[in-house]
Amino acid sequence: MDNLVDRHDAAIPAPTAPGATLTGATRAPIAGESLTISNIAQGRQHIDDIDAHLRELLATRRDLSQQIQALRSAEGGPRIEHARENEIIAVWADELGPRGVEIAMAVLTLCRGAASKP
């Protein structure tokens, strides 16, 4: 998979005018964008598009996290920095409440990867 950081123009669509509605299933909506659907199939397509985008972003996050872990280990530090993880969890909790904590924990678990065996 391509590095989405290098492909930001392809991975994250250009924003539309504030208050615009998304009527076609041509791109994932931007956070906070007002969506109007005319039927269930269209709504489901938007959800599928969002889910695909989320999976791409999570794969990129996992790759970056594993690189950071490797660099930290190479410098003699711990693979996981719990204070940093607590900061991340707090942000998700502030934004989404208790379910945000659950999502943050799932993302962190996914991105930690398996500890290398001695």
mmCIF file of C-alpha atoms in Angstrom:
data_model
loop_
_atom_site.group_PDB
_atom_site.id
_atom_site.type_symbol
_atom_site.label_atom_id
_atom_site.label_comp_id
_atom_site.label_asym_id
_atom_site.label_seq_id
_atom_site.Cartn_x
_atom_site.Cartn_y
_atom_site.Cartn_z
ATOM 1 C CA MET A 1 0.000 0.000 0.000
ATOM 2 C CA ASP A 2 1.223 3.495 -0.791
ATOM 3 C CA ASN A 3 2.175 5.768 2.060
ATOM 4 C CA LEU A 4 -0.894 7.961 2.526
ATOM 5 C CA VAL A 5 1.192 10.731 4.020
ATOM 6 C CA ASP A 6 2.908 11.106 0.636
ATOM 7 C CA ARG A 7 -0.443 10.799 -1.142
ATOM 8 C CA HIS A 8 -2.434 13.261 0.939
ATOM 9 C CA ASP A 9 -4.000 14.759 -2.172
ATOM 10 C CA ALA A 10 -5.409 11.373 -3.214
ATOM 11 C CA ALA A 11 -6.294 10.085 0.246
ATOM 12 C CA ILE A 12 -8.051 13.167 1.562
ATOM 13 C CA PRO A 13 -10.340 14.866 -0.917
ATOM 14 C CA ALA A 14 -10.424 18.599 -1.406
ATOM 15 C CA PRO A 15 -12.971 20.258 0.868
ATOM 16 C CA THR A 16 -16.245 21.532 -0.480
ATOM 17 C CA ALA A 17 -17.810 24.813 0.436
ATOM 18 C CA PRO A 18 -19.025 25.021 4.042
ATOM 19 C CA GLY A 19 -22.552 23.709 4.358
ATOM 20 C CA ALA A 20 -22.398 21.857 1.042
ATOM 21 C CA THR A 21 -24.153 18.552 0.768
ATOM 22 C CA LEU A 22 -22.652 15.361 -0.541
ATOM 23 C CA THR A 23 -25.011 13.885 -3.101
ATOM 24 C CA GLY A 24 -22.812 11.362 -4.920
ATOM 25 C CA ALA A 25 -20.758 8.485 -3.562
ATOM 26 C CA THR A 26 -17.562 9.767 -5.151
ATOM 27 C CA ARG A 27 -15.550 10.505 -2.003
ATOM 28 C CA ALA A 28 -15.580 10.166 1.734
ATOM 29 C CA PRO A 29 -17.100 13.190 3.467
ATOM 30 C CA ILE A 30 -14.952 15.596 5.394
ATOM 31 C CA ALA A 31 -15.383 15.723 9.177
ATOM 32 C CA GLY A 32 -18.210 18.049 10.086
ATOM 33 C CA GLU A 33 -19.531 18.163 6.527
ATOM 34 C CA SER A 34 -23.303 18.191 6.259
ATOM 35 C CA LEU A 35 -24.573 15.141 4.400
ATOM 36 C CA THR A 36 -27.911 14.705 2.719
ATOM 37 C CA ILE A 37 -28.897 11.344 1.316
ATOM 38 C CA SER A 38 -31.907 10.492 -0.777
ATOM 39 C CA ASN A 39 -32.008 6.744 -0.133
ATOM 40 C CA ILE A 40 -30.637 3.984 2.078
ATOM 41 C CA ALA A 41 -28.297 2.608 -0.578
ATOM 42 C CA GLN A 42 -26.661 6.003 -0.972
ATOM 43 C CA GLY A 43 -26.244 6.338 2.784
ATOM 44 C CA ARG A 44 -24.725 2.885 2.998
ATOM 45 C CA GLN A 45 -22.315 3.730 0.174
ATOM 46 C CA HIS A 46 -21.160 6.797 2.091
ATOM 47 C CA ILE A 47 -20.635 4.663 5.194
ATOM 48 C CA ASP A 48 -18.667 2.099 3.150
ATOM 49 C CA ASP A 49 -16.514 4.910 1.727
ATOM 50 C CA ILE A 50 -15.857 6.302 5.209
ATOM 51 C CA ASP A 51 -14.993 2.823 6.513
ATOM 52 C CA ALA A 52 -12.525 2.272 3.653
ATOM 53 C CA HIS A 53 -10.898 5.622 4.376
ATOM 54 C CA LEU A 54 -10.687 4.826 8.091
ATOM 55 C CA ARG A 55 -8.977 1.498 7.326
ATOM 56 C CA GLU A 56 -6.437 3.267 5.097
ATOM 57 C CA LEU A 57 -5.732 5.852 7.788
ATOM 58 C CA LEU A 58 -5.392 3.175 10.474
ATOM 59 C CA ALA A 59 -2.931 1.221 8.320
ATOM 60 C CA THR A 60 -0.845 4.379 7.896
ATOM 61 C CA ARG A 61 -1.057 5.107 11.633
ATOM 62 C CA ARG A 62 0.006 1.549 12.432
ATOM 63 C CA ASP A 63 3.028 1.867 10.127
ATOM 64 C CA LEU A 64 4.102 5.171 11.671
ATOM 65 C CA SER A 65 3.596 3.831 15.181
ATOM 66 C CA GLN A 66 5.737 0.779 14.473
ATOM 67 C CA GLN A 67 8.490 2.996 13.059
ATOM 68 C CA ILE A 68 8.399 5.172 16.173
ATOM 69 C CA GLN A 69 8.532 2.074 18.384
ATOM 70 C CA ALA A 70 11.569 0.784 16.482
ATOM 71 C CA LEU A 71 13.351 4.142 16.768
ATOM 72 C CA ARG A 72 12.573 4.401 20.467
ATOM 73 C CA SER A 73 13.851 0.854 21.070
ATOM 74 C CA ALA A 74 17.008 1.549 19.057
ATOM 75 C CA GLU A 75 17.664 4.533 21.327
ATOM 76 C CA GLY A 76 17.351 2.275 24.375
ATOM 77 C CA GLY A 77 13.897 3.435 25.390
ATOM 78 C CA PRO A 78 10.747 1.431 25.936
ATOM 79 C CA ARG A 79 8.809 0.284 22.894
ATOM 80 C CA ILE A 80 5.593 1.747 24.345
ATOM 81 C CA GLU A 81 5.358 5.134 26.050
ATOM 82 C CA HIS A 82 2.376 4.921 28.380
ATOM 83 C CA ALA A 83 2.258 8.663 29.115
ATOM 84 C CA ARG A 84 1.844 9.342 25.384
ATOM 85 C CA GLU A 85 -0.880 6.691 25.138
ATOM 86 C CA ASN A 86 -2.710 8.282 28.078
ATOM 87 C CA GLU A 87 -2.636 11.647 26.261
ATOM 88 C CA ILE A 88 -4.127 10.023 23.159
ATOM 89 C CA ILE A 89 -6.860 8.315 25.198
ATOM 90 C CA ALA A 90 -7.722 11.614 26.899
ATOM 91 C CA VAL A 91 -8.186 13.379 23.552
ATOM 92 C CA TRP A 92 -10.478 10.624 22.256
ATOM 93 C CA ALA A 93 -12.435 10.719 25.541
ATOM 94 C CA ASP A 94 -12.817 14.500 25.341
ATOM 95 C CA GLU A 95 -14.088 14.276 21.760
ATOM 96 C CA LEU A 96 -16.290 11.181 21.976
ATOM 97 C CA GLY A 97 -16.908 10.425 25.650
ATOM 98 C CA PRO A 98 -16.619 6.932 27.160
ATOM 99 C CA ARG A 99 -16.904 5.212 23.774
ATOM 100 C CA GLY A 100 -13.959 7.323 22.632
ATOM 101 C CA VAL A 101 -11.852 5.616 25.287
ATOM 102 C CA GLU A 102 -12.821 2.235 23.869
ATOM 103 C CA ILE A 103 -11.986 3.329 20.328
ATOM 104 C CA ALA A 104 -8.660 4.818 21.424
ATOM 105 C CA MET A 105 -7.737 1.607 23.217
ATOM 106 C CA ALA A 106 -8.585 -0.438 20.116
ATOM 107 C CA VAL A 107 -6.516 1.872 17.889
ATOM 108 C CA LEU A 108 -3.568 1.780 20.289
ATOM 109 C CA THR A 109 -3.736 -2.000 20.554
ATOM 110 C CA LEU A 110 -3.836 -2.323 16.761
ATOM 111 C CA CYS A 111 -0.896 0.038 16.320
ATOM 112 C CA ARG A 112 1.311 -1.422 19.031
ATOM 113 C CA GLY A 113 1.799 -4.616 17.095
ATOM 114 C CA ALA A 114 3.350 -7.661 18.694
ATOM 115 C CA ALA A 115 6.342 -7.234 20.941
ATOM 116 C CA SER A 116 9.417 -8.819 19.424
ATOM 117 C CA LYS A 117 10.430 -12.093 20.998
ATOM 118 C CA PRO A 118 13.825 -12.235 22.757
#
